Amino acid sequence: MPYIREIIHDGHPTLRKVAKKVDPKEIHDPLFQQLIDDMFETMYAAPGVGLAAPQVNVSKRLFVMDVQDDEHEPAVVINPKVELAQDEVEMTEGCLSVPGYVGEITRFDHVAITGLDRHGQKIRLEGRGLFAQCLQHEIDHLNGVLYVDRAKNVRIPETEEEQQIADAAQAEAS
Ligand code: ZN
């Protein structure tokens, strides 16, 4: 049975480490599969649209996401590699590991990545907007980067929409 893991917050050293590449042989380990199930459970309970393994204090290159639109299925990405990033835009963003704040960050609106899924099969994900933002945000976590490092005007939410972003109620981002 999956269980909800504790999400660690900014200030915890694990969030600042460059996470280790996952050995493909490890993917089939029941403990690794349990970690994936737990990460989905934790993300949905938060609620958020993405969660990287370092946020549950596991320094491995793995994240889960579900932007809950008609176009994209829930995804597990292991050892992601960015293949395409274009069209810079400014986006409002929050993070489950920096609760209660939002800020403006420049990201790419169109991103494609490759990696492995939970069966160890090669996958490619491509998208725009929130989907692209979420991919970049989660990959940053694997590199020890938090959005507040680069964001402008990090603040306590001023509008209801910003509050939802900060609560990650609709998203890690919007
Ligand atoms: Zn985050």
PDB file of C-alpha atoms and ligand atoms in Angstrom:
ATOM      1  CA  MET A   1       0.000   0.000   0.000  1.00  0.00           C
ATOM      2  CA  PRO A   2       1.312   3.459  -0.858  1.00  0.00           C
ATOM      3  CA  TYR A   3       1.722   5.899   1.976  1.00  0.00           C
ATOM      4  CA  ILE A   4       2.210   9.643   2.239  1.00  0.00           C
ATOM      5  CA  ARG A   5       5.820  10.663   2.808  1.00  0.00           C
ATOM      6  CA  GLU A   6       6.950  13.841   4.503  1.00  0.00           C
ATOM      7  CA  ILE A   7       7.764  16.693   2.105  1.00  0.00           C
ATOM      8  CA  ILE A   8      10.940  18.456   3.220  1.00  0.00           C
ATOM      9  CA  HIS A   9      11.257  22.238   3.052  1.00  0.00           C
ATOM     10  CA  ASP A  10      13.817  24.796   1.900  1.00  0.00           C
ATOM     11  CA  GLY A  11      16.704  24.707   4.366  1.00  0.00           C
ATOM     12  CA  HIS A  12      16.954  20.893   4.325  1.00  0.00           C
ATOM     13  CA  PRO A  13      20.320  19.870   2.811  1.00  0.00           C
ATOM     14  CA  THR A  14      18.857  17.135   0.562  1.00  0.00           C
ATOM     15  CA  LEU A  15      17.084  19.809  -1.510  1.00  0.00           C
ATOM     16  CA  ARG A  16      20.495  21.297  -2.356  1.00  0.00           C
ATOM     17  CA  LYS A  17      22.238  18.116  -3.512  1.00  0.00           C
ATOM     18  CA  VAL A  18      22.639  17.088  -7.123  1.00  0.00           C
ATOM     19  CA  ALA A  19      20.590  13.877  -7.080  1.00  0.00           C
ATOM     20  CA  LYS A  20      22.201  10.599  -8.167  1.00  0.00           C
ATOM     21  CA  LYS A  21      21.395   8.899 -11.444  1.00  0.00           C
ATOM     22  CA  VAL A  22      19.193   5.828 -11.023  1.00  0.00           C
ATOM     23  CA  ASP A  23      20.769   2.513 -12.055  1.00  0.00           C
ATOM     24  CA  PRO A  24      18.230   1.019 -14.515  1.00  0.00           C
ATOM     25  CA  LYS A  25      18.541  -2.339 -12.681  1.00  0.00           C
ATOM     26  CA  GLU A  26      17.179  -0.667  -9.543  1.00  0.00           C
ATOM     27  CA  ILE A  27      13.905   0.310 -11.259  1.00  0.00           C
ATOM     28  CA  HIS A  28      12.457  -3.208 -10.872  1.00  0.00           C
ATOM     29  CA  ASP A  29      13.277  -3.361  -7.151  1.00  0.00           C
ATOM     30  CA  PRO A  30       9.997  -3.495  -5.186  1.00  0.00           C
ATOM     31  CA  LEU A  31      11.307  -0.768  -2.875  1.00  0.00           C
ATOM     32  CA  PHE A  32      11.849   1.534  -5.845  1.00  0.00           C
ATOM     33  CA  GLN A  33       8.349   0.791  -7.168  1.00  0.00           C
ATOM     34  CA  GLN A  34       7.019   1.533  -3.680  1.00  0.00           C
ATOM     35  CA  LEU A  35       8.847   4.880  -3.732  1.00  0.00           C
ATOM     36  CA  ILE A  36       7.079   5.775  -7.015  1.00  0.00           C
ATOM     37  CA  ASP A  37       3.660   4.818  -5.605  1.00  0.00           C
ATOM     38  CA  ASP A  38       4.367   6.795  -2.431  1.00  0.00           C
ATOM     39  CA  MET A  39       5.427   9.837  -4.427  1.00  0.00           C
ATOM     40  CA  PHE A  40       2.127   9.825  -6.369  1.00  0.00           C
ATOM     41  CA  GLU A  41       0.207   9.416  -3.120  1.00  0.00           C
ATOM     42  CA  THR A  42       2.140  12.292  -1.532  1.00  0.00           C
ATOM     43  CA  MET A  43       1.742  14.555  -4.587  1.00  0.00           C
ATOM     44  CA  TYR A  44      -2.024  14.005  -4.832  1.00  0.00           C
ATOM     45  CA  ALA A  45      -2.486  14.490  -1.087  1.00  0.00           C
ATOM     46  CA  ALA A  46      -0.544  17.790  -1.040  1.00  0.00           C
ATOM     47  CA  PRO A  47      -2.109  18.501  -3.589  1.00  0.00           C
ATOM     48  CA  GLY A  48       0.438  19.294  -6.266  1.00  0.00           C
ATOM     49  CA  VAL A  49       1.052  18.632  -9.967  1.00  0.00           C
ATOM     50  CA  GLY A  50       4.620  17.423  -9.596  1.00  0.00           C
ATOM     51  CA  LEU A  51       6.949  15.968  -6.997  1.00  0.00           C
ATOM     52  CA  ALA A  52      10.653  15.178  -7.243  1.00  0.00           C
ATOM     53  CA  ALA A  53      12.333  12.458  -5.160  1.00  0.00           C
ATOM     54  CA  PRO A  54      14.591  14.934  -3.287  1.00  0.00           C
ATOM     55  CA  GLN A  55      11.416  16.556  -1.910  1.00  0.00           C
ATOM     56  CA  VAL A  56      10.736  13.339   0.016  1.00  0.00           C
ATOM     57  CA  ASN A  57      14.389  13.205   1.071  1.00  0.00           C
ATOM     58  CA  VAL A  58      15.511  10.674  -1.561  1.00  0.00           C
ATOM     59  CA  SER A  59      18.424  12.020  -3.584  1.00  0.00           C
ATOM     60  CA  LYS A  60      17.728  10.187  -6.858  1.00  0.00           C
ATOM     61  CA  ARG A  61      16.962  11.455 -10.350  1.00  0.00           C
ATOM     62  CA  LEU A  62      13.263  10.704 -10.445  1.00  0.00           C
ATOM     63  CA  PHE A  63      10.036  12.689 -10.420  1.00  0.00           C
ATOM     64  CA  VAL A  64       6.305  12.165 -10.833  1.00  0.00           C
ATOM     65  CA  MET A  65       3.837  14.605 -12.333  1.00  0.00           C
ATOM     66  CA  ASP A  66       0.205  14.928 -13.274  1.00  0.00           C
ATOM     67  CA  VAL A  67      -0.936  18.281 -14.643  1.00  0.00           C
ATOM     68  CA  GLN A  68      -4.479  16.895 -14.917  1.00  0.00           C
ATOM     69  CA  ASP A  69      -5.368  18.134 -18.380  1.00  0.00           C
ATOM     70  CA  ASP A  70      -6.848  16.237 -21.341  1.00  0.00           C
ATOM     71  CA  GLU A  71      -3.548  16.006 -23.148  1.00  0.00           C
ATOM     72  CA  HIS A  72      -1.153  14.437 -20.654  1.00  0.00           C
ATOM     73  CA  GLU A  73      -1.230  11.232 -18.637  1.00  0.00           C
ATOM     74  CA  PRO A  74       0.327  11.004 -15.168  1.00  0.00           C
ATOM     75  CA  ALA A  75       4.031  10.374 -15.686  1.00  0.00           C
ATOM     76  CA  VAL A  76       7.034   8.922 -13.898  1.00  0.00           C
ATOM     77  CA  VAL A  77      10.358  10.153 -15.261  1.00  0.00           C
ATOM     78  CA  ILE A  78      13.685   8.595 -14.277  1.00  0.00           C
ATOM     79  CA  ASN A  79      17.054  10.108 -15.310  1.00  0.00           C
ATOM     80  CA  PRO A  80      15.495  12.903 -17.405  1.00  0.00           C
ATOM     81  CA  LYS A  81      17.430  14.688 -20.128  1.00  0.00           C
ATOM     82  CA  VAL A  82      16.234  17.928 -21.737  1.00  0.00           C
ATOM     83  CA  GLU A  83      16.105  17.563 -25.528  1.00  0.00           C
ATOM     84  CA  LEU A  84      14.416  20.820 -26.462  1.00  0.00           C
ATOM     85  CA  ALA A  85      13.718  24.103 -24.673  1.00  0.00           C
ATOM     86  CA  GLN A  86      12.452  27.191 -26.460  1.00  0.00           C
ATOM     87  CA  ASP A  87      10.322  30.333 -26.207  1.00  0.00           C
ATOM     88  CA  GLU A  88      11.165  32.061 -22.930  1.00  0.00           C
ATOM     89  CA  VAL A  89       8.207  33.356 -20.925  1.00  0.00           C
ATOM     90  CA  GLU A  90       7.643  34.685 -17.425  1.00  0.00           C
ATOM     91  CA  MET A  91       5.508  32.422 -15.216  1.00  0.00           C
ATOM     92  CA  THR A  92       4.138  32.570 -11.686  1.00  0.00           C
ATOM     93  CA  GLU A  93       5.317  29.656  -9.618  1.00  0.00           C
ATOM     94  CA  GLY A  94       5.155  28.047  -6.195  1.00  0.00           C
ATOM     95  CA  CYS A  95       6.695  24.931  -4.651  1.00  0.00           C
ATOM     96  CA  LEU A  96       5.569  22.374  -2.064  1.00  0.00           C
ATOM     97  CA  SER A  97       9.023  22.714  -0.475  1.00  0.00           C
ATOM     98  CA  VAL A  98       8.652  26.498  -0.152  1.00  0.00           C
ATOM     99  CA  PRO A  99       5.117  26.643   1.241  1.00  0.00           C
ATOM    100  CA  GLY A 100       3.212  29.909   1.408  1.00  0.00           C
ATOM    101  CA  TYR A 101       5.053  31.849  -1.308  1.00  0.00           C
ATOM    102  CA  VAL A 102       4.851  32.601  -5.021  1.00  0.00           C
ATOM    103  CA  GLY A 103       7.221  34.352  -7.399  1.00  0.00           C
ATOM    104  CA  GLU A 104       7.850  35.195 -11.049  1.00  0.00           C
ATOM    105  CA  ILE A 105      10.327  33.079 -12.954  1.00  0.00           C
ATOM    106  CA  THR A 106      11.516  33.009 -16.557  1.00  0.00           C
ATOM    107  CA  ARG A 107      11.124  29.571 -18.081  1.00  0.00           C
ATOM    108  CA  PHE A 108      10.757  27.954 -21.488  1.00  0.00           C
ATOM    109  CA  ASP A 109       7.202  27.621 -22.761  1.00  0.00           C
ATOM    110  CA  HIS A 110       8.019  24.599 -24.959  1.00  0.00           C
ATOM    111  CA  VAL A 111      10.080  21.715 -23.625  1.00  0.00           C
ATOM    112  CA  ALA A 112      10.809  18.111 -24.616  1.00  0.00           C
ATOM    113  CA  ILE A 113      12.619  15.602 -22.431  1.00  0.00           C
ATOM    114  CA  THR A 114      13.621  11.955 -22.599  1.00  0.00           C
ATOM    115  CA  GLY A 115      14.072   9.502 -19.746  1.00  0.00           C
ATOM    116  CA  LEU A 116      12.890   6.144 -18.465  1.00  0.00           C
ATOM    117  CA  ASP A 117       9.425   5.234 -17.199  1.00  0.00           C
ATOM    118  CA  ARG A 118       8.640   3.019 -14.212  1.00  0.00           C
ATOM    119  CA  HIS A 119       9.206  -0.102 -16.327  1.00  0.00           C
ATOM    120  CA  GLY A 120      12.633   1.093 -17.477  1.00  0.00           C
ATOM    121  CA  GLN A 121      11.326   1.847 -20.972  1.00  0.00           C
ATOM    122  CA  LYS A 122      12.587   4.925 -22.796  1.00  0.00           C
ATOM    123  CA  ILE A 123      10.014   7.738 -22.956  1.00  0.00           C
ATOM    124  CA  ARG A 124       9.823  11.173 -24.474  1.00  0.00           C
ATOM    125  CA  LEU A 125       7.546  13.895 -23.118  1.00  0.00           C
ATOM    126  CA  GLU A 126       6.845  17.172 -24.873  1.00  0.00           C
ATOM    127  CA  GLY A 127       4.560  20.044 -23.996  1.00  0.00           C
ATOM    128  CA  ARG A 128       3.898  23.707 -23.476  1.00  0.00           C
ATOM    129  CA  GLY A 129       2.702  25.974 -20.722  1.00  0.00           C
ATOM    130  CA  LEU A 130       2.106  24.389 -17.319  1.00  0.00           C
ATOM    131  CA  PHE A 131       3.338  20.990 -18.541  1.00  0.00           C
ATOM    132  CA  ALA A 132       6.645  22.498 -19.733  1.00  0.00           C
ATOM    133  CA  GLN A 133       6.935  24.597 -16.567  1.00  0.00           C
ATOM    134  CA  CYS A 134       6.426  21.552 -14.376  1.00  0.00           C
ATOM    135  CA  LEU A 135       9.079  19.530 -16.254  1.00  0.00           C
ATOM    136  CA  GLN A 136      11.621  22.325 -15.730  1.00  0.00           C
ATOM    137  CA  HIS A 137      10.664  22.811 -12.073  1.00  0.00           C
ATOM    138  CA  GLU A 138      11.075  19.097 -11.272  1.00  0.00           C
ATOM    139  CA  ILE A 139      14.367  18.773 -13.156  1.00  0.00           C
ATOM    140  CA  ASP A 140      15.644  21.803 -11.200  1.00  0.00           C
ATOM    141  CA  HIS A 141      14.897  19.868  -7.996  1.00  0.00           C
ATOM    142  CA  LEU A 142      17.130  17.020  -9.247  1.00  0.00           C
ATOM    143  CA  ASN A 143      19.945  19.561  -9.630  1.00  0.00           C
ATOM    144  CA  GLY A 144      19.537  21.053  -6.163  1.00  0.00           C
ATOM    145  CA  VAL A 145      17.843  24.187  -7.501  1.00  0.00           C
ATOM    146  CA  LEU A 146      14.703  25.818  -6.059  1.00  0.00           C
ATOM    147  CA  TYR A 147      12.613  28.315  -8.039  1.00  0.00           C
ATOM    148  CA  VAL A 148      13.247  30.991  -5.374  1.00  0.00           C
ATOM    149  CA  ASP A 149      16.933  30.982  -6.408  1.00  0.00           C
ATOM    150  CA  ARG A 150      16.036  32.625  -9.713  1.00  0.00           C
ATOM    151  CA  ALA A 151      12.563  34.067  -9.104  1.00  0.00           C
ATOM    152  CA  LYS A 152      11.720  37.747  -8.832  1.00  0.00           C
ATOM    153  CA  ASN A 153       9.256  39.285  -6.438  1.00  0.00           C
ATOM    154  CA  VAL A 154       8.918  36.222  -4.170  1.00  0.00           C
ATOM    155  CA  ARG A 155       5.985  37.128  -1.966  1.00  0.00           C
ATOM    156  CA  ILE A 156       3.094  35.989   0.160  1.00  0.00           C
ATOM    157  CA  PRO A 157       0.168  35.525  -2.260  1.00  0.00           C
ATOM    158  CA  GLU A 158      -1.923  38.625  -2.872  1.00  0.00           C
ATOM    159  CA  THR A 159      -4.757  37.224  -4.964  1.00  0.00           C
ATOM    160  CA  GLU A 160      -6.837  34.074  -4.823  1.00  0.00           C
ATOM    161  CA  GLU A 161      -5.123  32.760  -7.940  1.00  0.00           C
ATOM    162  CA  GLU A 162      -1.715  33.330  -6.379  1.00  0.00           C
ATOM    163  CA  GLN A 163      -2.923  31.674  -3.194  1.00  0.00           C
ATOM    164  CA  GLN A 164      -3.860  28.566  -5.183  1.00  0.00           C
ATOM    165  CA  ILE A 165      -0.417  28.469  -6.734  1.00  0.00           C
ATOM    166  CA  ALA A 166       1.217  28.852  -3.324  1.00  0.00           C
ATOM    167  CA  ASP A 167      -0.966  26.096  -1.885  1.00  0.00           C
ATOM    168  CA  ALA A 168      -0.188  24.074  -4.996  1.00  0.00           C
ATOM    169  CA  ALA A 169      -3.936  23.496  -5.001  1.00  0.00           C
ATOM    170  CA  GLN A 170      -4.161  23.837  -8.731  1.00  0.00           C
ATOM    171  CA  ALA A 171      -0.537  23.338  -9.440  1.00  0.00           C
ATOM    172  CA  GLU A 172       3.060  23.752  -8.582  1.00  0.00           C
ATOM    173  CA  ALA A 173       2.529  26.548 -10.991  1.00  0.00           C
ATOM    174  CA  SER A 174      -0.021  28.217 -13.203  1.00  0.00           C
TER     175      SER A 174
HETATM  176 ZN    ZN B   1       9.017  22.228  -6.113  1.00  0.00          ZN
END
